[in-house]
Tab-separated table of C-alpha atoms and ligand atoms in Angstrom:
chain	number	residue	atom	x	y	z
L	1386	UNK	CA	0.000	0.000	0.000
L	1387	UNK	CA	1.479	3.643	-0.635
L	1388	UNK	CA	0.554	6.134	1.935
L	1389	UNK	CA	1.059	9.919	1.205
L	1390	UNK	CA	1.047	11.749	4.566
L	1391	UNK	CA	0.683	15.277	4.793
L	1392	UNK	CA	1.626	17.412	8.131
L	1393	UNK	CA	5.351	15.501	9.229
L	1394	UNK	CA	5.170	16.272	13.305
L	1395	UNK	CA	4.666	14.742	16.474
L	1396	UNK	CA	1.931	12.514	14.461
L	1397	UNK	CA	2.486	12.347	11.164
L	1398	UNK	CA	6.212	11.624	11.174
L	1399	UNK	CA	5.978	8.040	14.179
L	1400	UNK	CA	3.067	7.057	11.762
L	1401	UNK	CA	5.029	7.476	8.677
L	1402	UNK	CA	7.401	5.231	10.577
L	1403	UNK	CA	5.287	2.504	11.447
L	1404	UNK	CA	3.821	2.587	7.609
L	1405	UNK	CA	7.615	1.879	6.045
L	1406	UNK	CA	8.038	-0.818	8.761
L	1407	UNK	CA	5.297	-2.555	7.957
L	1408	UNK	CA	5.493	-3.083	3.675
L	1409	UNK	CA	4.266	0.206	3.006
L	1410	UNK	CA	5.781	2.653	1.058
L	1411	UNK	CA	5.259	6.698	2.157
L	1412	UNK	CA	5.307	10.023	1.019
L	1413	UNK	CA	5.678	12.738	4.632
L	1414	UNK	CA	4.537	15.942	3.272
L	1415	UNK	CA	5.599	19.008	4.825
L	1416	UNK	CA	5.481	22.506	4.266
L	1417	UNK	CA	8.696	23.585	5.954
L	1418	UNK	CA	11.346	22.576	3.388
L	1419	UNK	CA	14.383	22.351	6.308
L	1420	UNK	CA	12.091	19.771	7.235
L	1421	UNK	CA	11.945	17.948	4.624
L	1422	UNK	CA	15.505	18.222	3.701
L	1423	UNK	CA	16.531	16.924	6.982
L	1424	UNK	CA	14.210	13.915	6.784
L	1425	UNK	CA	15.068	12.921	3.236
L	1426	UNK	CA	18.951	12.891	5.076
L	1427	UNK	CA	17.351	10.008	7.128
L	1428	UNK	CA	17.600	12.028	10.033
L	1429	UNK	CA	14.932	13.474	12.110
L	1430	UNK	CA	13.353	17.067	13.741
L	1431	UNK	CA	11.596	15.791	16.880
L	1432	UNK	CA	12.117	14.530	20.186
L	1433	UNK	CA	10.399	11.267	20.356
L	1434	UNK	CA	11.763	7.628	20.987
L	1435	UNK	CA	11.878	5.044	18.510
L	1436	UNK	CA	11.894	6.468	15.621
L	1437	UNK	CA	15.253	8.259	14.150
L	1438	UNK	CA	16.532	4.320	13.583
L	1439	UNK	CA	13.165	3.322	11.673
L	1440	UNK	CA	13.008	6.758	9.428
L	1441	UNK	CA	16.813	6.574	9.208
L	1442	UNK	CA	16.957	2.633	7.148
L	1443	UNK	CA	13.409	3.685	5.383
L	1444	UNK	CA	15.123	6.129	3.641
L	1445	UNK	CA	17.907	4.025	2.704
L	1446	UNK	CA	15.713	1.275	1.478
L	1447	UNK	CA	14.144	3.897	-0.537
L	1448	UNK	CA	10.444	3.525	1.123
L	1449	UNK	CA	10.313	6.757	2.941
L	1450	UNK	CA	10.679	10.400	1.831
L	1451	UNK	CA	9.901	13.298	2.053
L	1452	UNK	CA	8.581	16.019	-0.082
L	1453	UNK	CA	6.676	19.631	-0.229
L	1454	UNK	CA	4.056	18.591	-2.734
L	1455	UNK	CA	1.856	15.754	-1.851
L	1456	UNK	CA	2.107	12.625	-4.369
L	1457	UNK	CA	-0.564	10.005	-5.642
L	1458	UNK	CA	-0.918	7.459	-3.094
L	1459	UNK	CA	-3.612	4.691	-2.112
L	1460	UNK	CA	-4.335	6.285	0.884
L	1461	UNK	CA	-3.707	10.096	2.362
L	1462	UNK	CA	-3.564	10.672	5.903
L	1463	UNK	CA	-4.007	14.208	6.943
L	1464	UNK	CA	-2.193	15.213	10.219
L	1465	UNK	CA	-1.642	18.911	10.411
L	1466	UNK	CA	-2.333	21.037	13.387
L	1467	UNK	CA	-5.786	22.206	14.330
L	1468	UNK	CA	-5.232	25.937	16.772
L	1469	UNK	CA	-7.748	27.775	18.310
L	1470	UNK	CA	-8.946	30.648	17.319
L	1471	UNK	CA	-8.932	32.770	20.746
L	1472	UNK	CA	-11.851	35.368	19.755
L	1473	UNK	CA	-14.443	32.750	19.416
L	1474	UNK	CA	-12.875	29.590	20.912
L	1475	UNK	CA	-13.357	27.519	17.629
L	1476	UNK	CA	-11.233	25.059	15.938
L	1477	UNK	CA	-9.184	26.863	13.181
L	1478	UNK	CA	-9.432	24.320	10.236
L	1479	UNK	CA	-7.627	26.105	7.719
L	1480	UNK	CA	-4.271	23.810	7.915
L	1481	UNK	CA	-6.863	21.104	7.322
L	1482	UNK	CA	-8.350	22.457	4.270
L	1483	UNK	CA	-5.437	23.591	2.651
L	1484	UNK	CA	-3.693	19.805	2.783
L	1485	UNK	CA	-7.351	18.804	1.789
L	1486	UNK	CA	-7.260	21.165	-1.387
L	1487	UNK	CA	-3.781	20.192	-1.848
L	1488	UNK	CA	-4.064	16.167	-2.289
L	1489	UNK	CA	-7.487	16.800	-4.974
L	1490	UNK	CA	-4.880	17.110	-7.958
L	1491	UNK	CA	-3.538	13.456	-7.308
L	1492	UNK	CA	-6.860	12.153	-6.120
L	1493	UNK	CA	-7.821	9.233	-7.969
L	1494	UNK	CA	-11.228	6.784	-7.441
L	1495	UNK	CA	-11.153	4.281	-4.980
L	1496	UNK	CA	-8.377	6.059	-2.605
L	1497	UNK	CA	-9.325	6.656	1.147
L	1498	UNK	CA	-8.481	9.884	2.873
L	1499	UNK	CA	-8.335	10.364	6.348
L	1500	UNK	CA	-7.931	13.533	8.558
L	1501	UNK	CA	-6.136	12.683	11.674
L	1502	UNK	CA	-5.907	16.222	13.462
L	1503	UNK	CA	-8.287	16.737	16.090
L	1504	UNK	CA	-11.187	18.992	15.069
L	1505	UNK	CA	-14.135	20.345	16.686
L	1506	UNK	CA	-17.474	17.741	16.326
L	1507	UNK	CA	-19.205	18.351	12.847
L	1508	UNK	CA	-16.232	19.417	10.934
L	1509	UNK	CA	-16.518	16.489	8.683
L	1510	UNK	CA	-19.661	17.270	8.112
L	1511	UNK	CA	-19.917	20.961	7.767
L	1512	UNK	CA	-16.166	20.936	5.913
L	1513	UNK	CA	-14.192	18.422	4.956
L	1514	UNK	CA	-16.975	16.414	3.110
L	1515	UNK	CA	-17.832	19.156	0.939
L	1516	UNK	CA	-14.126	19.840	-0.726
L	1517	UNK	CA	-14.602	16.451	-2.154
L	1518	UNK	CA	-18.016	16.360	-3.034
L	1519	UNK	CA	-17.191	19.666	-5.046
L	1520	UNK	CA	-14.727	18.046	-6.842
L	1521	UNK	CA	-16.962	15.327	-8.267
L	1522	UNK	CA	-16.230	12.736	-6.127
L	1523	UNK	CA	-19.374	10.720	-4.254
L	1524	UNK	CA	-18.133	9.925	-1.003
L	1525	UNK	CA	-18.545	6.189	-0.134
L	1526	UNK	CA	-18.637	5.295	-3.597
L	1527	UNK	CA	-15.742	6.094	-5.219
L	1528	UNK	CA	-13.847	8.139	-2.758
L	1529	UNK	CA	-13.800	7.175	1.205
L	1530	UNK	CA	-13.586	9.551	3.569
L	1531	UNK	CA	-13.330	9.216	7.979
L	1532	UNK	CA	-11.629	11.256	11.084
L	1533	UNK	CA	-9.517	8.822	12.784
L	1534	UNK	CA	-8.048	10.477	15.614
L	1535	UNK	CA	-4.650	9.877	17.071
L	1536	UNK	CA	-4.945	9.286	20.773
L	1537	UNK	CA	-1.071	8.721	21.799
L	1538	UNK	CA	1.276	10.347	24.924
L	1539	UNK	CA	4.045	11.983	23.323
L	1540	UNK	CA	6.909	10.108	24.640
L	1541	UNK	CA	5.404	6.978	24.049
L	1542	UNK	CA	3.672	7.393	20.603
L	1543	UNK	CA	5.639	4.475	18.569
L	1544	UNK	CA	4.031	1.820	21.725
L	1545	UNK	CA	0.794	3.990	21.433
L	1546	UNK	CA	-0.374	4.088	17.818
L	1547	UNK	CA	-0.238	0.300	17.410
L	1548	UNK	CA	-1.014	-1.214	20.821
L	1549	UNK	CA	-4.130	1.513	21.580
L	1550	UNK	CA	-7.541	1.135	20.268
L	1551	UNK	CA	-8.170	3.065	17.513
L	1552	UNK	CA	-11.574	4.838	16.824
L	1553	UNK	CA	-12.192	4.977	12.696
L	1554	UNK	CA	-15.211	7.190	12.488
L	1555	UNK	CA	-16.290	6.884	8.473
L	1556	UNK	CA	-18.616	9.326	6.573
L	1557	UNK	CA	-20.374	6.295	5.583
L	1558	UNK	CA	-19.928	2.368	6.887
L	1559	UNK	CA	-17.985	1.851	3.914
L	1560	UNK	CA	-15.292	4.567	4.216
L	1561	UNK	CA	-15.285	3.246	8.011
L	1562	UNK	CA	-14.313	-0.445	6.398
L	1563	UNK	CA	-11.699	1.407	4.255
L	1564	UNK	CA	-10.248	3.310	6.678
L	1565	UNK	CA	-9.710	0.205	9.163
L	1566	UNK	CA	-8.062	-1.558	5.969
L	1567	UNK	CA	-5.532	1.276	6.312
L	1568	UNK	CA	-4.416	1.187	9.926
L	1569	UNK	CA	-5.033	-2.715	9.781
L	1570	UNK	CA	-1.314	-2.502	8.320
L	1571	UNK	CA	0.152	-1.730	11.720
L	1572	UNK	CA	-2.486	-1.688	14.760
L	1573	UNK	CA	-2.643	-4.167	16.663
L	1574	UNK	CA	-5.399	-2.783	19.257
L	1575	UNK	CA	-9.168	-2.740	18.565
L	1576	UNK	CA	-10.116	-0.519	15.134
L	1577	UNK	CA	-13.723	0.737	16.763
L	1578	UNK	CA	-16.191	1.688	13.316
L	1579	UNK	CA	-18.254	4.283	14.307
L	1580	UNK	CA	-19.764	7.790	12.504
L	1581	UNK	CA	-17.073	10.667	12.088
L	1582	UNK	CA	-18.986	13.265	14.305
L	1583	UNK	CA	-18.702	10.503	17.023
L	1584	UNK	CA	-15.302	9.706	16.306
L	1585	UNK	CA	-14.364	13.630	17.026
L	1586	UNK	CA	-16.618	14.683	19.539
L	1587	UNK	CA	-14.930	11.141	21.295
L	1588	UNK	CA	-11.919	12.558	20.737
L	1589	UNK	CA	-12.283	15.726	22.215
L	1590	UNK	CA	-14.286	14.616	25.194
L	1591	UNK	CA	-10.746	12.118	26.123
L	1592	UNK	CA	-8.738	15.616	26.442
L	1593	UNK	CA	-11.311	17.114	28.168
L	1594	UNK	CA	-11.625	14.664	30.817
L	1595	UNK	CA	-8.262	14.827	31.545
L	1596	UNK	CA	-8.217	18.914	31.727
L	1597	UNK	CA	-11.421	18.751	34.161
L	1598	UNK	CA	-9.702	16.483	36.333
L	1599	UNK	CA	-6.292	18.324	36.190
L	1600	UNK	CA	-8.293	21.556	37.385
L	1601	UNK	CA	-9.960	19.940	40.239
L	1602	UNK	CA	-6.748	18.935	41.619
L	1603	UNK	CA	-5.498	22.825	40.656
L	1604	UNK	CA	-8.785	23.688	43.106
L	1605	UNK	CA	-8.050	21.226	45.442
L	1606	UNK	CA	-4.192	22.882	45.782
L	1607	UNK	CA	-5.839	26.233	46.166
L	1608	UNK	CA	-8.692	25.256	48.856
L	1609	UNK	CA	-5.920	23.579	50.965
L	1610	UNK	CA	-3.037	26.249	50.463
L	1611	UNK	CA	-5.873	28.428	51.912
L	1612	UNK	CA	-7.373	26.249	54.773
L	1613	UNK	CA	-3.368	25.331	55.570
L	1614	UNK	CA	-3.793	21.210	54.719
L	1615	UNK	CA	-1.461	19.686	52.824
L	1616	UNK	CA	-2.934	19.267	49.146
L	1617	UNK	CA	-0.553	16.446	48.024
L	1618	UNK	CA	-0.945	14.256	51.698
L	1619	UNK	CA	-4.883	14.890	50.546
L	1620	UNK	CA	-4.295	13.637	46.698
L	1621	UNK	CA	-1.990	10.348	48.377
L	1622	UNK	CA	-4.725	9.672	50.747
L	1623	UNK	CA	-8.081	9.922	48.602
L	1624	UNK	CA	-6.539	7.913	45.989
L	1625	UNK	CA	-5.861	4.497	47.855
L	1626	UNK	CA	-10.149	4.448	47.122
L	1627	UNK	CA	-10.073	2.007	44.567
L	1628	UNK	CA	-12.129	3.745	42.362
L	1629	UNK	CA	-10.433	7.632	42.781
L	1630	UNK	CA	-8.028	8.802	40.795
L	1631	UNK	CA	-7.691	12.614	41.705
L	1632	UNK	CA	-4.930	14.282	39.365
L	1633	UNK	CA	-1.979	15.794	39.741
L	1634	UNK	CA	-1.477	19.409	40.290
L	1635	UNK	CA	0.453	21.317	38.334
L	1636	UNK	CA	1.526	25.126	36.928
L	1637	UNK	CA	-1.270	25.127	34.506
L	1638	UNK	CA	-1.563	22.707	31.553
L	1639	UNK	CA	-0.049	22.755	28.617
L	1640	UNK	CA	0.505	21.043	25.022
L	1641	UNK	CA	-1.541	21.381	21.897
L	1642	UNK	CA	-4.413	18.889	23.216
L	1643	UNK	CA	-5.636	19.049	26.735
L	1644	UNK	CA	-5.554	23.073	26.630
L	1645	UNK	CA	-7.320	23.788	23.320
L	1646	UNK	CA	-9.927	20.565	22.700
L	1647	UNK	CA	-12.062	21.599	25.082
L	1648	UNK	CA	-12.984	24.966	23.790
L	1649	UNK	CA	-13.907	22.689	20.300
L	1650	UNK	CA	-16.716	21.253	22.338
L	1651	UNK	CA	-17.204	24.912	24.251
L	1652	UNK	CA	-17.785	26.684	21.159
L	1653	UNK	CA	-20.802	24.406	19.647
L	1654	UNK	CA	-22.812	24.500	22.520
L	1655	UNK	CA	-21.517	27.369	25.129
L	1656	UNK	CA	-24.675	27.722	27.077
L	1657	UNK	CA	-24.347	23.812	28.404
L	1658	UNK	CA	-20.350	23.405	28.642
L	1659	UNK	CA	-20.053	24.976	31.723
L	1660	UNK	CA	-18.148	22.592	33.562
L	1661	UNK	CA	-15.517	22.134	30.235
L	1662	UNK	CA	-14.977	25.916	30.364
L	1663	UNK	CA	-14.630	26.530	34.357
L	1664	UNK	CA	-11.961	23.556	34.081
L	1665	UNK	CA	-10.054	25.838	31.479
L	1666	UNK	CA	-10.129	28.812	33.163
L	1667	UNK	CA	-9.492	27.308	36.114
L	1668	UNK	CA	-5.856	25.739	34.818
L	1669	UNK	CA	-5.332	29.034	32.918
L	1670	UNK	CA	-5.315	30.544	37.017
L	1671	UNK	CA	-2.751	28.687	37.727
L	1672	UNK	CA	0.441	30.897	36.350
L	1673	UNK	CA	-1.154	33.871	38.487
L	1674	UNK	CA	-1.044	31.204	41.338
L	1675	UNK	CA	3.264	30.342	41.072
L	1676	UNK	CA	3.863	33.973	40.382
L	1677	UNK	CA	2.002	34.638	43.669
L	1678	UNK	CA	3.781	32.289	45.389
L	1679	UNK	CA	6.743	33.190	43.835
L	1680	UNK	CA	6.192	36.270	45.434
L	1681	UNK	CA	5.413	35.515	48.590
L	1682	UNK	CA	8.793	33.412	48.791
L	1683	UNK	CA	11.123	35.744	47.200
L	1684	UNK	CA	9.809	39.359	46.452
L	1685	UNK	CA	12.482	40.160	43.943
L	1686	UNK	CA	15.918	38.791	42.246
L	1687	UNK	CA	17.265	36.115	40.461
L	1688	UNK	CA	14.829	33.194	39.346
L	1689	UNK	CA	15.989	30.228	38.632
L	1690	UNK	CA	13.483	28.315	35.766
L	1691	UNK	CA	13.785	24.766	35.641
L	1692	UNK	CA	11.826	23.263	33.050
L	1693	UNK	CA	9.775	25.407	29.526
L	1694	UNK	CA	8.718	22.048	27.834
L	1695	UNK	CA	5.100	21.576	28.720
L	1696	UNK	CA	5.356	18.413	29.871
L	1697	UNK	CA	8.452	16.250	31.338
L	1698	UNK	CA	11.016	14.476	29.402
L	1699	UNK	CA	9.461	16.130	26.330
L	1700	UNK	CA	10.965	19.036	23.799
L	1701	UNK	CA	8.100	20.068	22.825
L	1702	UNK	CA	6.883	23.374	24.330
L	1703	UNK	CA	3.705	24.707	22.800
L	1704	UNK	CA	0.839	26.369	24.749
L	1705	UNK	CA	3.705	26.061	28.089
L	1706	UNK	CA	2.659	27.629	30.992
L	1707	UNK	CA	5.970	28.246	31.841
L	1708	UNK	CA	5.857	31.112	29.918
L	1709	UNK	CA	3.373	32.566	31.196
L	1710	UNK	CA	4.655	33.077	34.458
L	1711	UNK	CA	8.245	33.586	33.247
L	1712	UNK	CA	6.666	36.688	31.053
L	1713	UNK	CA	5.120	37.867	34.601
L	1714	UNK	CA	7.786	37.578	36.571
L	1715	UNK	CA	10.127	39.485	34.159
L	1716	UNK	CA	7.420	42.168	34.592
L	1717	UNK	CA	7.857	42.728	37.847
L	1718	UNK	CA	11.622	42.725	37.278
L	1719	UNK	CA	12.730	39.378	38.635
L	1720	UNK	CA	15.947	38.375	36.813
L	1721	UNK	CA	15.452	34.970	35.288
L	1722	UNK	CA	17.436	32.321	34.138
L	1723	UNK	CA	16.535	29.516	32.014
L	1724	UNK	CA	17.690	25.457	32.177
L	1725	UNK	CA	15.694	22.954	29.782
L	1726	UNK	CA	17.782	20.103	28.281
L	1727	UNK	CA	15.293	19.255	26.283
L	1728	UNK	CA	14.260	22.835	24.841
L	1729	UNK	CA	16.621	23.907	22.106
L	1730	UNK	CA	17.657	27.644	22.981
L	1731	UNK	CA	20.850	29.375	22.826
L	1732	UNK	CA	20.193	31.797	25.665
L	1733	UNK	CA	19.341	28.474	27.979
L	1734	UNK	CA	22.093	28.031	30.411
L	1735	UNK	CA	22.947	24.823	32.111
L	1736	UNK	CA	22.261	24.222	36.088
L	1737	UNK	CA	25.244	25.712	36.876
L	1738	UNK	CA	24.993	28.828	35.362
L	1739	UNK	CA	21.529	29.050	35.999
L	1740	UNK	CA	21.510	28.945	39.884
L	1741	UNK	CA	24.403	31.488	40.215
L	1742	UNK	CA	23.653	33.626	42.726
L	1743	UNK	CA	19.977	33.088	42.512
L	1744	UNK	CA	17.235	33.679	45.061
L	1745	UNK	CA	15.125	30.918	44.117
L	1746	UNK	CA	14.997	27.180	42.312
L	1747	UNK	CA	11.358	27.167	40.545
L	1748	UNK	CA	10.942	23.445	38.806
L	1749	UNK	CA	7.759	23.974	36.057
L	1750	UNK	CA	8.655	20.873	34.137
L	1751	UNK	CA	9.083	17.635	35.359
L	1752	UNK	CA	12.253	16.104	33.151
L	1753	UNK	CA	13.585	13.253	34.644
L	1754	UNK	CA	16.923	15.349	34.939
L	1755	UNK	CA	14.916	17.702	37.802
L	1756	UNK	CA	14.513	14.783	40.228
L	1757	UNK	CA	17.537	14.328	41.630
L	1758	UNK	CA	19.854	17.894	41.669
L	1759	UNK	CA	23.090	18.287	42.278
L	1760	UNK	CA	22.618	19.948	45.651
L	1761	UNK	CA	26.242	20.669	46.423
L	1762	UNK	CA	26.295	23.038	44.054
L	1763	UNK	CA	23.086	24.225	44.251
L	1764	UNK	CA	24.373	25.126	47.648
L	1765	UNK	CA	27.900	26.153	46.687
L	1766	UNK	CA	25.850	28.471	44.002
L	1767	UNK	CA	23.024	30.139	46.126
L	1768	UNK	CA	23.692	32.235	49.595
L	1769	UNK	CA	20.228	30.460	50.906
L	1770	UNK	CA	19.312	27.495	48.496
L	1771	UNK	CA	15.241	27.384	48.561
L	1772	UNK	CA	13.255	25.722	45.376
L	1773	UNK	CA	9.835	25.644	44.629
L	1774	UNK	CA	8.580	22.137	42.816
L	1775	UNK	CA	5.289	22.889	41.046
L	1776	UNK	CA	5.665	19.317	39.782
L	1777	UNK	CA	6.595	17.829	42.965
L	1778	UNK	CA	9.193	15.387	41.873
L	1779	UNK	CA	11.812	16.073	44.270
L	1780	UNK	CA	10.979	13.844	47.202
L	1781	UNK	CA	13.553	14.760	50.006
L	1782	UNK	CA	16.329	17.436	50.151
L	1783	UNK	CA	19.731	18.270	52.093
L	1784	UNK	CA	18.330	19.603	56.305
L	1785	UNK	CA	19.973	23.142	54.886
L	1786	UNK	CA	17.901	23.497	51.657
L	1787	UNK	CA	14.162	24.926	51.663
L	1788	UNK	CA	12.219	23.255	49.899
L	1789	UNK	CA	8.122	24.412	48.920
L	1790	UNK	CA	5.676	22.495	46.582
L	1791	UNK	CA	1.346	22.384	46.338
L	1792	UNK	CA	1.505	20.812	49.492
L	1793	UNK	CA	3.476	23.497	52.001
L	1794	UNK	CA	2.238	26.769	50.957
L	1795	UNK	CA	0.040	27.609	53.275
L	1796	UNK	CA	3.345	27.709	55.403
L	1797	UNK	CA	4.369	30.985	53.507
V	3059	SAJ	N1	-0.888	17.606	33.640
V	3059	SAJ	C1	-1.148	18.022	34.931
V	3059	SAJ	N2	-1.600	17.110	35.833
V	3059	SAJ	C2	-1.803	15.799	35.514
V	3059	SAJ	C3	-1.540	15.375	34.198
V	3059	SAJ	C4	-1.083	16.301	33.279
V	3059	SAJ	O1	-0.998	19.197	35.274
V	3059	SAJ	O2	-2.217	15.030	36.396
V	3059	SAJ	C5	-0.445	18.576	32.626
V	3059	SAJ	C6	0.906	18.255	32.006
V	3059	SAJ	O3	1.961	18.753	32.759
V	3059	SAJ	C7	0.776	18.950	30.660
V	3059	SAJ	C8	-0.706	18.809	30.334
V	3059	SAJ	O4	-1.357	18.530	31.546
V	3059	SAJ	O5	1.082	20.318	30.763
V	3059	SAJ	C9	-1.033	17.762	29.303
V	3059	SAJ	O6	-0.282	16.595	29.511
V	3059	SAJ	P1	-0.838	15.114	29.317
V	3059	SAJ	O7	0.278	14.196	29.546
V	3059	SAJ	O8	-2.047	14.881	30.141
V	3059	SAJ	O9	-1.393	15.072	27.831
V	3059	SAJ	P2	-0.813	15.382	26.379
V	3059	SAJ	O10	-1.367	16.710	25.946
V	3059	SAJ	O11	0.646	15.194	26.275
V	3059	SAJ	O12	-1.516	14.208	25.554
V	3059	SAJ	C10	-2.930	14.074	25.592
V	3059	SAJ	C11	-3.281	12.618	25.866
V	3059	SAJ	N3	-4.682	12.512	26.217
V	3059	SAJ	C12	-5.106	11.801	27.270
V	3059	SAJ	O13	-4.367	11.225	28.020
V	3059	SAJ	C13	-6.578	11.758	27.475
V	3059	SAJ	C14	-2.957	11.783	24.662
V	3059	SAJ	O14	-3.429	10.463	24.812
V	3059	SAJ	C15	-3.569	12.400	23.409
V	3059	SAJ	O15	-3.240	11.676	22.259
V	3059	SAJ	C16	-3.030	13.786	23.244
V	3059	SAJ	O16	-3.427	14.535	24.382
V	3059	SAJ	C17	-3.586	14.389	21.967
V	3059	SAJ	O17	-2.843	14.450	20.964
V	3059	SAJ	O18	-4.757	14.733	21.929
């Protein structure tokens, strides 16, 4: 089967991977030519295990590369980002038309397309299904269209996309039987047939369970920091109920999915989502509540900022709320220095450099690298070593070090 993939990210790039490792031969299409340059070199732009090695021999075996213009193909897999437009709170399609618009010229009868990206419920519908059926094609019959979602943890996508059940929600039963022919090539978990508004309002409703339960731990950390019990002890304790699972706390949520799917579902029916949109705004507090603290430890100097990637072990650093409250405290004239291993960035400075002489550790990002420091010279480098874990991954520290996280503020 050829595959021709357009959007070569966090997505698109592990599937194209799986594709070539399993008999298939694929096209990644991508708009951003360094991209493309560097993956037809066999080498690859993201952070994500697994899949350099695979994309690497691909290339040599001549069943991967990569192009600008998309290519005729069996199938076409659409996985391009899907923002938010933050007027209205709807789901900006127009990187999903454009690759739409841009496969018609090497559509031919009989191929399957599929849009990956997340997109707000009805988009199918209301969108997608009409830039076909303008061009001629009847879909069902001689084109076949679905939305099958990716539902992966970055960091674990190449063990995610085959072993997780994957939802294939077809325009009609027949582009649903198509579409499961396609991922039948490498998934081993369950391929669930169902209709395409189901398939993305499903979709969206998995991020936003995760973001409503994120900000009642967030309101949980603020009740307690306010009634002076300790959040995390509360978290520990409630959760040994075998059928609790309160979240973890955090400096607000980031990434592409949890903090923009729910306003997909917000914006079609406002006047019910209440719960969905409290949950956001909730999370969005939760800069305001480090800087606070922040604050309220150290009222001014040197800042040092472990962690911009939104989530741990992770390059990736869109929608970060570390930013956020970096941006803040820069307003109010804190000096701050930056240490992410993971996030490329010439002004980032290693922990050495980035604890000299500063007033304050503050961990946003939970990298594995974060949970155990080198406190000698965090000592050696700070006149009174204190660090607030927003994460809380360091477990113990040295008697002479202070150490705050969502469970000891009150104390302040
Ligand atoms: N976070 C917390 N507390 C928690 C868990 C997470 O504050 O208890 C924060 C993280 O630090 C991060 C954000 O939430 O800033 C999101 O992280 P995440 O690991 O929950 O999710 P993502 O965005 O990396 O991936 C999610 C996953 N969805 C679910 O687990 C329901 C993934 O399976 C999806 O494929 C992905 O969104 C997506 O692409 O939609």
């Amino acid at each position: 089967m050829k595959i021709c993939i357009i959007g070569q990210g966090y997505i698109g790039l592990p599937t194209a991977a799986l594709f070539t490792k399993n008999h298939c031969e694929v096209v990644g299409v991508d708009v951003n030519e360094k991209v493309v340059e560097t993956l037809n070199q066999g080498k690859i732009h993201i952070e994500e295990p697994g899949i350099g090695e695979i994309i690497k021999k691909a290339v040599e075996k001549g069943v991967y590369s990569a192009s600008t213009t998309p290519v005729k193909a069996d199938a076409f897999i659409i996985t391009v980002p899907t923002p938010y437009i933050a007027e209205n709170y709807t789901c900006d399609l127009s990187y999903v038309i454009s690759a739409c618009e841009s496969i018609l010229p090497y559509l031919e009868k009989g191929n399957t397309v599929i849009v990956e990206s997340t997109i707000a419920p009805m988009s199918m519908d209301d969108y997608v299904k009409p830039i076909f059926e303008k061009a001629g094609y009847t879909i069902g019959k001689d084109l076949y269209l679905a939305h099958c979602p990716e539902r992966v943890l970055p960091g674990k996508i190449m063990y995610e996309l085959v072993h997780n059940d994957r939802i294939v929600g077809g325009i009609t039963p027949e582009c649903s039987i198509k579409a499961s022919e396609v991922y039948g090539q490498f998934v081993e978990g369950a391929l669930m047939k169902t209709e395409a508004k189901t398939a993305e309002l499903s979709k969206c409703m998995e991020n936003t369970f995760r973001d409503v339960n994120i900000a009642l731990a967030n309101e949980l950390t603020k009740i307690c920091t306010k009634i002076g019990v300790n959040a995390l002890d509360v978290i520990e304790m409630a959760n040994k109920h075998p059928r609790v699972n309160l979240h973890s706390p955090g400096p607000g949520v980031g990434g592409h999915c949890l903090a923009i799917d729910p306003y997909f579902i917000y914006s079609k029916a406002p006047e019910y989502a209440k719960i969905i949109k409290l949950a956001r705004d909730t999370n969005n507090s939760m800069p305001e509540f480090v800087y606070e603290n922040v604050k309220k430890i150290t009222p001014n100097g040197k800042i040092a900022v472990l962690g911009v990637a939104y989530k741990g072990n992770t390059g990736d650093d869109r929608e970060s709320p570390a930013y956020e409250i970096i941006a803040k405290l820069k307003e109010d004239n804190y000096e701050i220095s930056i240490c992410d291993p993971h996030v490329a960035n010439e002004e980032y400075v290693d922990l050495k450099q980035a604890t000299k002489d500063a007033n304050l550790i503050l961990i946003l990002c939970d990298h594995d690298e974060f949970k155990d420091l080198d406190y000698d010279l965090i000592k050696e480098n700070m006149e009174k070593a204190i660090i607030f874990d927003t994460k809380n991954i360091i477990k113990e520290v040295p008697e002479d070090i202070k150490l705050y996280n969502y469970g000891n503020l009150f104390s302040l």
